Short mmCIF file of C-alpha atoms in Angstrom, two decimals:
data_model
loop_
_atom_site.label_atom_id
_atom_site.label_comp_id
_atom_site.label_asym_id
_atom_site.label_seq_id
_atom_site.Cartn_x
_atom_site.Cartn_y
_atom_site.Cartn_z
CA SER A 273 0.17 0.00 0.05
CA GLY A 274 3.20 2.35 0.35
CA ASN A 275 2.17 3.07 3.93
CA ASP A 276 4.66 2.04 6.97
CA PHE A 277 2.77 0.97 9.98
CA SER A 278 5.88 -0.18 11.86
CA LEU A 279 5.54 2.68 14.41
CA TYR A 280 1.86 1.72 15.51
CA HIS A 281 1.11 -0.48 18.46
CA SER A 282 2.51 -3.98 17.68
CA SER A 283 -0.34 -5.35 19.56
CA LEU A 284 -2.71 -3.55 17.16
CA LEU A 285 -1.00 -4.49 14.09
CA LEU A 286 -0.88 -8.43 15.33
CA ARG A 287 -4.56 -8.37 16.09
CA ARG A 288 -5.55 -6.94 12.42
CA ILE A 289 -3.26 -9.25 10.87
CA ALA A 290 -4.45 -12.13 12.76
CA ARG A 291 -8.10 -11.32 11.78
CA ARG A 292 -7.16 -11.40 8.13
CA MET A 293 -5.46 -14.49 8.50
CA GLY A 294 -8.28 -16.27 10.17
CA LEU A 295 -10.64 -15.14 7.45
CA HIS A 296 -8.53 -16.86 4.77
CA HIS A 297 -7.51 -19.85 7.12
CA ALA A 298 -3.68 -19.01 6.77
CA GLY A 299 -1.85 -21.34 9.15
CA SER A 300 1.26 -18.90 9.66
CA VAL A 301 2.56 -15.37 8.96
CA PRO A 302 4.71 -16.66 6.14
CA ASP A 303 1.60 -18.38 4.38
CA TYR A 304 -0.41 -14.95 4.64
CA ALA A 305 2.76 -13.23 3.39
CA ARG A 306 2.67 -15.52 0.38
CA TYR A 307 -0.97 -14.86 -0.15
CA LEU A 308 -0.55 -11.21 0.10
CA GLY A 309 2.30 -11.39 -2.56
CA THR A 310 -0.17 -12.77 -5.20
CA ASN A 311 -3.38 -11.05 -4.23
CA PRO A 312 -3.05 -7.29 -4.64
CA GLN A 313 -6.86 -6.96 -3.47
CA GLU A 314 -6.16 -8.54 0.04
CA VAL A 315 -3.23 -5.89 0.36
CA ASP A 316 -5.91 -3.18 0.11
CA LEU A 317 -8.20 -5.01 2.66
CA LEU A 318 -5.35 -5.35 5.10
CA PHE A 319 -4.71 -1.78 4.91
CA LYS A 320 -8.26 -0.80 5.51
CA GLU A 321 -8.00 -3.44 8.42
CA MET A 322 -5.26 -1.04 10.11
CA LEU A 323 -7.15 2.14 9.70
CA ILE A 324 -9.20 3.42 12.81
CA GLY A 325 -12.39 5.22 11.69
CA MET A 326 -14.23 5.47 15.07
CA THR A 327 -15.57 9.06 15.24
CA ARG A 328 -18.66 10.93 16.26
CA PHE A 329 -20.05 14.41 16.63
CA PHE A 330 -19.08 16.47 19.62
CA ARG A 331 -17.61 13.08 21.18
CA ASP A 332 -16.95 13.62 25.02
CA PRO A 333 -19.50 16.50 25.54
CA ALA A 334 -17.56 17.70 28.58
CA VAL A 335 -14.67 18.61 26.48
CA TRP A 336 -16.63 20.59 24.06
CA ASP A 337 -18.22 22.59 26.73
CA TYR A 338 -15.08 23.53 28.00
CA LEU A 339 -13.68 24.44 24.44
CA LEU A 340 -17.09 26.47 23.98
CA GLU A 341 -17.22 28.08 27.49
CA GLN A 342 -13.25 28.96 28.13
CA ALA A 343 -10.82 27.93 25.53
CA LEU A 344 -12.28 29.44 22.14
CA PRO A 345 -13.22 32.77 23.94
CA ALA A 346 -9.74 33.15 25.27
CA LEU A 347 -8.15 32.39 21.86
CA LEU A 348 -10.38 35.09 20.50
CA ALA A 349 -9.59 37.58 23.36
CA ALA A 350 -5.92 37.22 22.57
CA TYR A 351 -6.67 38.85 19.05
CA PRO A 352 -8.60 41.85 19.75
CA ASP A 353 -8.23 43.03 16.27
CA GLY A 354 -9.36 39.87 14.98
CA LYS A 355 -7.58 37.30 12.90
CA ARG A 356 -8.02 34.51 10.40
CA LEU A 357 -7.35 31.33 12.56
CA ARG A 358 -6.26 28.09 11.20
CA ALA A 359 -7.07 24.50 12.85
CA TRP A 360 -5.76 21.10 11.75
CA VAL A 361 -7.79 17.90 12.45
CA PRO A 362 -5.37 14.92 11.71
CA ALA A 363 -6.98 11.42 11.35
CA CYS A 364 -10.50 13.21 10.63
CA SER A 365 -11.84 10.06 9.36
CA THR A 366 -15.55 10.83 7.99
CA GLY A 367 -15.29 14.40 9.10
CA GLU A 368 -17.42 14.48 12.35
CA GLU A 369 -14.62 16.12 14.50
CA ALA A 370 -13.93 18.75 12.09
CA PHE A 371 -17.34 19.56 11.56
CA SER A 372 -18.11 19.83 15.27
CA LEU A 373 -15.09 22.13 15.64
CA ALA A 374 -16.52 24.48 12.80
CA ILE A 375 -19.91 24.54 14.53
CA ALA A 376 -18.39 25.29 17.93
CA PHE A 377 -16.48 28.25 16.23
CA LYS A 378 -19.45 29.75 14.83
CA GLU A 379 -21.39 29.27 18.10
CA THR A 380 -18.45 31.05 20.03
CA LEU A 381 -18.58 33.85 17.75
CA ALA A 382 -22.36 34.14 18.05
CA ARG A 383 -22.03 34.19 21.68
CA VAL A 384 -18.95 36.26 22.50
CA LYS A 385 -19.59 38.70 19.47
CA PRO A 386 -15.99 39.75 19.42
CA ALA A 387 -15.06 43.48 18.23
CA GLY A 388 -12.69 42.02 15.79
CA ARG A 389 -13.33 40.07 12.61
CA PHE A 390 -12.60 36.28 13.06
CA SER A 391 -12.68 33.32 10.53
CA LEU A 392 -11.51 29.94 10.93
CA GLU A 393 -10.02 27.49 8.38
CA ILE A 394 -9.92 24.10 9.09
CA ILE A 395 -7.68 21.61 7.31
CA ALA A 396 -8.93 18.05 7.89
CA THR A 397 -6.61 14.98 7.09
CA ASP A 398 -6.76 11.38 7.13
CA LEU A 399 -4.92 8.39 5.46
CA ASP A 400 -8.05 6.68 4.28
CA THR A 401 -9.21 8.38 0.94
CA ASP A 402 -12.53 6.59 1.24
CA ALA A 403 -13.36 8.33 4.44
CA ILE A 404 -11.83 11.61 2.93
CA ASP A 405 -14.37 11.30 0.06
CA ARG A 406 -17.13 10.83 2.56
CA ALA A 407 -16.19 13.59 4.63
CA LYS A 408 -16.24 15.86 1.51
CA ARG A 409 -19.90 14.98 0.90
CA GLY A 410 -20.96 16.07 4.38
CA LEU A 411 -23.91 13.69 4.28
CA PHE A 412 -24.56 11.68 7.51
CA SER A 413 -27.31 9.26 8.47
CA GLY A 414 -30.45 10.20 10.72
CA SER A 415 -28.57 8.74 13.64
CA ILE A 416 -26.41 11.67 14.32
CA ALA A 417 -29.46 13.10 16.04
CA THR A 418 -28.17 11.11 19.09
CA ASP A 419 -24.94 13.12 19.26
CA VAL A 420 -26.27 16.57 17.70
CA SER A 421 -28.98 18.68 19.54
CA PRO A 422 -32.13 19.60 17.68
CA GLU A 423 -31.19 23.33 17.62
CA ARG A 424 -27.86 22.29 16.05
CA LEU A 425 -29.44 19.98 13.31
CA ARG A 426 -31.88 23.00 12.59
CA ARG A 427 -29.10 25.79 12.49
CA PHE A 428 -26.18 23.67 10.79
CA PHE A 429 -27.54 20.89 8.85
CA VAL A 430 -30.19 20.50 6.03
CA ALA A 431 -32.64 17.51 6.29
CA ASP A 432 -31.89 15.27 3.11
CA GLY A 433 -34.40 12.43 2.93
CA GLY A 434 -33.84 10.40 6.06
CA ASN A 435 -30.28 11.92 6.15
CA TYR A 436 -28.56 15.11 7.21
CA ARG A 437 -26.31 17.30 4.87
CA VAL A 438 -23.93 19.64 6.65
CA ALA A 439 -24.89 23.48 5.66
CA ASN A 440 -22.47 25.12 3.12
CA GLU A 441 -21.37 27.76 5.66
CA ILE A 442 -19.87 24.88 7.65
CA ARG A 443 -18.62 22.72 5.00
CA ASP A 444 -17.05 25.72 3.17
CA MET A 445 -14.79 26.33 6.41
CA ILE A 446 -12.91 22.99 5.78
CA VAL A 447 -10.47 21.79 3.44
CA PHE A 448 -10.23 17.92 3.26
CA ALA A 449 -7.01 16.09 2.21
CA ARG A 450 -5.20 12.72 2.38
CA GLN A 451 -2.12 12.72 4.65
CA ASN A 452 -0.13 10.24 6.41
CA ILE A 453 0.65 11.96 9.66
CA ALA A 454 3.57 9.52 10.32
CA MET A 455 5.27 10.23 6.91
CA ASP A 456 4.16 13.31 5.42
CA ALA A 457 4.95 17.00 5.87
CA PRO A 458 3.29 18.53 8.99
CA LEU A 459 1.02 21.73 8.86
CA ALA A 460 2.12 25.06 9.86
CA LYS A 461 0.89 28.49 11.35
CA LEU A 462 -1.94 26.93 13.23
CA ASP A 463 -4.18 28.00 16.20
CA ILE A 464 -5.82 24.82 17.01
CA VAL A 465 -4.93 21.21 16.85
CA THR A 466 -7.29 18.49 17.68
CA CYS A 467 -5.73 14.99 17.36
CA ARG A 468 -8.22 12.94 19.34
CA ASN A 469 -7.60 9.08 20.08
CA LEU A 470 -4.95 8.42 17.36
CA LEU A 471 -1.80 8.63 19.74
CA ILE A 472 -3.09 5.58 21.62
CA TYR A 473 -2.83 3.58 18.39
CA PHE A 474 0.70 4.58 18.03
CA GLY A 475 3.87 3.11 19.62
CA PRO A 476 5.99 5.31 22.05
CA ASP A 477 8.56 6.35 19.54
CA LEU A 478 5.98 7.96 17.44
CA GLN A 479 4.06 9.54 20.10
CA ARG A 480 7.35 11.17 21.27
CA ARG A 481 7.66 12.60 17.89
CA LEU A 482 4.25 13.86 17.46
CA ILE A 483 3.95 16.09 20.44
CA PRO A 484 7.04 18.00 19.65
CA LEU A 485 5.65 18.26 16.05
CA PHE A 486 2.44 19.74 17.12
CA HIS A 487 4.22 22.34 19.26
CA HIS A 488 6.29 23.68 16.11
CA SER A 489 3.03 23.64 14.27
CA LEU A 490 1.17 25.64 16.56
CA ASN A 491 1.21 29.52 16.99
CA ARG A 492 2.09 30.96 20.29
CA GLY A 493 -0.60 30.20 22.66
CA GLY A 494 -2.22 27.63 20.31
CA LEU A 495 -4.61 24.95 21.45
CA LEU A 496 -4.03 21.33 21.34
CA LEU A 497 -6.74 19.02 21.98
CA LEU A 498 -6.10 15.01 22.58
CA GLY A 499 -8.46 12.07 23.47
CA LEU A 500 -9.39 11.24 27.00
CA ALA A 501 -6.83 8.66 27.39
CA GLU A 502 -4.13 10.42 25.89
CA THR A 503 -1.60 13.15 27.42
CA ILE A 504 1.43 14.90 26.27
CA GLY A 505 3.77 12.41 28.10
CA GLY A 506 6.99 14.21 29.32
CA PHE A 507 6.79 17.42 27.17
CA LYS A 508 5.36 19.63 29.97
CA ASP A 509 7.80 22.36 28.90
CA LEU A 510 5.88 22.37 25.52
CA PHE A 511 2.25 22.63 26.60
CA SER A 512 0.35 23.71 29.78
CA MET A 513 -2.84 21.74 30.56
CA LEU A 514 -5.86 24.20 30.78
CA ASP A 515 -8.36 21.86 32.56
CA SER A 516 -7.43 18.98 34.97
CA ARG A 517 -10.69 17.32 33.68
CA THR A 518 -10.25 17.68 29.89
CA PRO A 519 -7.34 16.78 27.79
CA LEU A 520 -6.93 20.38 26.17
CA TYR A 521 -3.47 22.21 26.27
CA ARG A 522 -1.93 25.64 25.53
CA ARG A 523 1.21 25.78 23.49
CA ILE A 524 3.97 27.52 25.69
CA GLU A 525 7.36 28.89 24.71
CA SER A 526 10.12 26.06 25.37
CA ALA A 527 13.67 26.72 26.71
CA SER A 528 14.65 23.23 25.66
CA GLY A 529 14.99 23.70 22.10
CA VAL A 530 13.41 20.48 21.32
CA ALA A 531 13.15 20.39 17.39
CA PRO A 532 10.62 17.89 15.64
CA ALA A 533 11.64 15.09 13.62
CA LEU A 534 10.38 16.17 10.29
CA PRO A 535 8.97 13.39 8.08
CA VAL A 536 10.75 13.36 4.69
CA ALA A 537 10.87 10.91 1.86
CA SER A 538 14.36 10.50 0.94
CA PRO A 539 16.77 8.28 2.94
CA TRP A 540 19.72 10.26 1.92
CA THR A 541 18.39 13.41 2.97
CA ARG A 542 16.33 12.36 5.92
CA GLY A 543 16.90 15.18 8.51
CA ALA A 544 20.63 15.55 7.61
CA LEU A 545 22.31 17.70 9.73
CA LEU A 546 25.79 18.38 8.01
CA ALA A 547 29.22 19.43 9.70
CA VAL A 548 28.82 22.94 11.27
CA PRO A 549 31.71 25.24 10.77
CA LYS A 550 34.11 25.60 13.74
CA GLU A 551 33.32 29.24 14.13
CA ALA A 552 29.68 28.52 14.66
CA ASN A 553 28.12 29.92 17.76
CA PRO A 554 27.28 26.61 20.00
CA GLN A 555 24.35 28.30 21.51
CA PHE A 556 22.56 28.57 17.86
CA ASN A 557 20.75 25.47 17.17
CA LEU A 558 20.82 25.10 13.43
CA ARG A 559 18.49 22.30 13.33
CA LEU A 560 15.94 23.87 15.42
CA GLN A 561 16.07 27.34 13.41
CA ALA A 562 16.04 25.30 10.04
CA ASP A 563 12.62 23.28 11.29
CA ARG A 564 11.22 26.35 12.67
CA PHE A 565 11.56 28.51 9.40
CA LEU A 566 10.30 25.35 7.29
CA LEU A 567 7.54 24.81 9.29
CA ARG A 568 6.64 28.50 9.30
CA ASN A 569 6.91 28.94 5.51
CA PHE A 570 7.68 25.95 3.53
CA THR A 571 7.75 22.05 3.50
CA PRO A 572 9.13 21.25 0.33
CA ALA A 573 12.93 20.09 -0.56
CA ALA A 574 15.24 22.60 0.71
CA VAL A 575 18.80 23.30 2.04
CA LEU A 576 20.33 25.54 4.64
CA VAL A 577 23.74 26.98 3.50
CA ASN A 578 26.19 29.47 4.81
CA HIS A 579 27.49 32.42 2.79
CA ASP A 580 29.83 30.33 1.01
CA GLY A 581 27.38 27.73 0.01
CA ASP A 582 28.44 24.95 2.35
CA ILE A 583 25.14 22.88 3.13
CA LEU A 584 24.45 22.70 6.76
CA TYR A 585 20.83 21.18 6.63
CA LEU A 586 19.09 19.20 4.26
CA ASN A 587 15.16 18.73 4.22
CA GLY A 588 13.04 16.79 1.91
CA CYS A 589 13.96 15.01 -1.22
CA THR A 590 16.71 17.12 -2.96
CA GLU A 591 18.06 14.48 -5.57
CA LYS A 592 16.10 16.36 -8.36
CA TYR A 593 18.13 19.37 -7.84
CA LEU A 594 21.45 18.13 -6.11
CA GLU A 595 23.83 15.32 -6.60
CA PRO A 596 26.80 14.20 -4.95
CA ALA A 597 30.06 15.76 -6.75
CA ALA A 598 32.44 13.56 -8.33
CA GLY A 599 35.76 12.88 -6.37
CA LYS A 600 36.45 13.88 -2.87
CA SER A 601 33.36 14.41 -0.90
CA ASN A 602 32.32 18.24 -1.20
CA TRP A 603 28.83 19.24 0.65
CA ASN A 604 28.65 22.49 -1.19
CA VAL A 605 25.64 23.63 -3.07
CA HIS A 606 27.81 25.10 -5.82
CA ALA A 607 29.46 21.72 -6.29
CA MET A 608 26.42 19.55 -5.85
CA ALA A 609 23.81 21.58 -8.07
CA ARG A 610 22.85 19.71 -11.16
CA ASP A 611 23.55 21.10 -14.57
CA GLY A 612 21.09 23.75 -15.36
CA LEU A 613 20.86 25.18 -11.78
CA ARG A 614 24.45 25.75 -10.99
CA HIS A 615 25.11 29.08 -12.81
CA ALA A 616 21.66 30.64 -11.74
CA LEU A 617 22.16 29.39 -8.27
CA ALA A 618 25.30 30.93 -7.84
CA ILE A 619 24.01 34.29 -9.31
CA ALA A 620 20.99 34.16 -7.20
CA LEU A 621 23.05 33.34 -4.04
CA SER A 622 25.22 36.40 -4.46
CA LYS A 623 22.12 38.66 -5.18
CA ALA A 624 20.52 37.43 -1.84
CA ILE A 625 23.47 37.94 0.22
CA TRP A 626 24.73 41.31 -1.07
CA GLN A 627 21.26 43.14 -1.66
CA GLN A 628 19.43 41.36 1.32
CA ILE A 629 16.26 40.43 -0.55
CA ALA A 630 14.45 37.21 -1.46
CA VAL A 631 15.42 36.00 -4.87
CA THR A 632 13.38 33.45 -7.04
CA VAL A 633 14.60 31.85 -10.05
CA THR A 634 11.96 30.27 -12.42
CA ASP A 635 11.79 27.81 -15.43
CA LEU A 636 15.21 26.49 -15.08
CA ALA A 637 15.94 23.39 -17.60
CA VAL A 638 17.60 20.75 -15.31
CA MET A 639 19.51 17.68 -16.44
CA GLN A 640 18.21 14.38 -14.76
CA ASN A 641 20.05 11.16 -14.34
CA ASP A 642 18.17 9.43 -17.05
CA GLY A 643 19.17 12.20 -19.60
CA GLU A 644 15.70 14.00 -19.54
CA VAL A 645 15.61 17.74 -19.32
CA GLN A 646 13.05 18.99 -16.78
CA THR A 647 12.21 22.23 -15.36
CA ALA A 648 12.61 23.75 -11.96
CA SER A 649 12.40 26.98 -9.83
CA PHE A 650 14.12 27.98 -6.46
CA THR A 651 13.91 30.73 -3.93
CA ILE A 652 16.65 31.98 -1.76
CA MET A 653 15.71 33.85 1.51
CA ALA A 654 18.05 34.85 4.34
CA ILE A 655 17.49 33.63 7.78
CA ASP A 656 18.24 36.40 10.31
CA GLU A 657 18.34 35.00 13.75
CA PRO A 658 20.34 36.23 16.82
CA GLY A 659 23.36 34.02 17.26
CA ALA A 660 23.53 32.72 14.03
CA PRO A 661 27.04 31.66 12.79
CA GLY A 662 27.30 34.16 10.09
CA LYS A 663 24.91 34.74 7.07
CA LEU A 664 22.47 31.78 6.71
CA LEU A 665 20.21 31.13 3.65
CA MET A 666 17.37 28.87 2.75
CA ILE A 667 17.13 27.67 -0.79
CA VAL A 668 13.69 26.18 -1.41
CA PHE A 669 13.16 24.22 -4.40
CA GLY A 670 9.90 23.99 -6.35
CA ASP A 671 8.40 20.87 -8.15
CA ILE A 672 9.87 19.89 -11.29
CA ALA A 673 7.50 19.59 -14.16
CA ALA A 674 7.90 18.81 -17.81
CA PRO A 675 9.54 21.72 -19.78
CA GLU A 676 7.57 24.22 -21.89
CA SER A 677 9.05 25.04 -25.07
CA GLY A 678 10.32 28.52 -25.57
CA THR A 679 10.58 29.31 -21.89
CA SER A 680 13.54 30.82 -20.37
CA ALA A 681 14.96 31.29 -16.80
CA GLY A 682 13.57 34.15 -15.04
CA LEU A 683 15.27 35.95 -11.94
CA HIS A 684 12.86 37.84 -9.68
CA ASP A 685 13.43 39.82 -6.24
CA GLN A 686 11.02 41.08 -3.63
CA SER A 687 9.54 43.99 -5.93
CA GLY A 688 7.94 41.37 -8.39
CA ARG A 689 9.01 37.84 -7.51
CA THR A 690 7.21 34.66 -8.84
CA GLN A 691 6.63 32.02 -6.28
CA PRO A 692 8.22 28.77 -7.30
CA ALA A 693 5.99 25.95 -8.47
CA GLY A 694 4.85 23.76 -5.73
CA ALA A 695 6.37 25.86 -2.92
CA HIS A 696 3.01 25.49 -1.12
CA ASP A 697 1.88 22.15 -2.40
CA ASP A 698 2.65 20.12 0.64
CA ILE A 699 -0.47 17.96 0.32
CA GLN A 700 -2.81 17.63 -2.59
CA VAL A 701 -6.14 18.97 -1.39
CA THR A 702 -9.92 19.38 -2.70
CA HIS A 703 -12.12 21.77 -1.21
CA SER A 704 -15.35 20.56 0.13
CA GLY A 705 -15.44 17.70 -2.37
CA ARG A 706 -15.69 20.02 -5.56
CA ALA A 707 -12.93 21.31 -7.68
CA PRO A 708 -9.37 21.48 -6.65
CA ALA A 709 -8.84 24.30 -4.03
CA THR A 710 -7.77 27.55 -5.60
CA ARG A 711 -9.12 30.01 -3.15
CA GLU A 712 -6.79 31.88 -0.80
CA GLY A 713 -5.47 29.70 1.90
CA ALA A 714 -6.69 26.54 0.57
CA THR A 715 -2.92 25.54 0.12
CA ASP A 716 -1.09 28.52 1.03
CA GLY A 717 1.33 27.65 3.92
CA ILE A 718 -0.41 24.48 4.65
#
């Protein structure tokens, strides 16, 4: 299926595998493995077996009561001039949690009546494409009346035969997308993360990785909502508990400098923190600053370099743009840049350093290993942080696409720069089950 479940609780995996083995009367794991090798349909069914799809509207009412009465009003009060808030609902299944959050936000606005103007965009993700498709339809059976009050049904749903369809004002607040939280790039610039009853299915290593990731994904003072059986574990320096009776936490600034392990696809670039120059300030955490910068702005293939082009940090799959130089090992971006990038990269780096501006280069013809010529783009931005070991620059590469005839490279600065293709395409999203999202914010900074 292309998905790695090795970080899930082993007991969960064994139970699900044993169930499928029993259905096919497989006498041993090797027998079942051979069956999987010759039956692609069974691979899909086993994948479905591993997914957790248990969800309800307004699950654990006391949690939602506290969110409505205390946490959401406090979040609004932190921005007296108003704000466009962002929320992430990982493992959203068929959407009940995301729709519940949207309804709670609307109810909070109606009750508090803040002076500033507020909106909420919710990005709801899940590994199960079938569940995502159902969520985008926003159609639920009449049984939801058990969990949704008559007032909410009247105000936020439309009767559709014996079913209920989510009203457009609620559905349009949510972007649904497929994402593997254990492997794919995280979201950033968030005010709310609600990840309920997912961590309990993960092993301790993945649990320890996700809590710092949520911390980096959230803005200062952002809210983290977990399941009743879940906690932040030993990360009390990252979050403070808002109420002892509910698993609701507020992000706090951490002095420990814990950096999340960003999920990346390439084995040779996986979180590669390379040699730091000897003159570097030991108090400056290169990985922490690189991760923070990428989480706030991008999550594509990128490299952190010094003013000489020495590579200090790699993120994501960079093989399309960089390759090891022949001969003696040389971790310098000028030496590793592929043909078609090298000359433009040198000019752009010099421009970014001496003019102190962000520089974007587009429509570059880049030679690949198979001899094909494809197009690429990149953006260079300076990282201006106290204590940094000299001038640091982040090079963010755009997606490579088939070249268009007659195109030529273009160099742009801040006065009229063009965003590199794919710089914000962290996850492919579709808005509310209709055409691919193109409105502002649907993919910007996800």
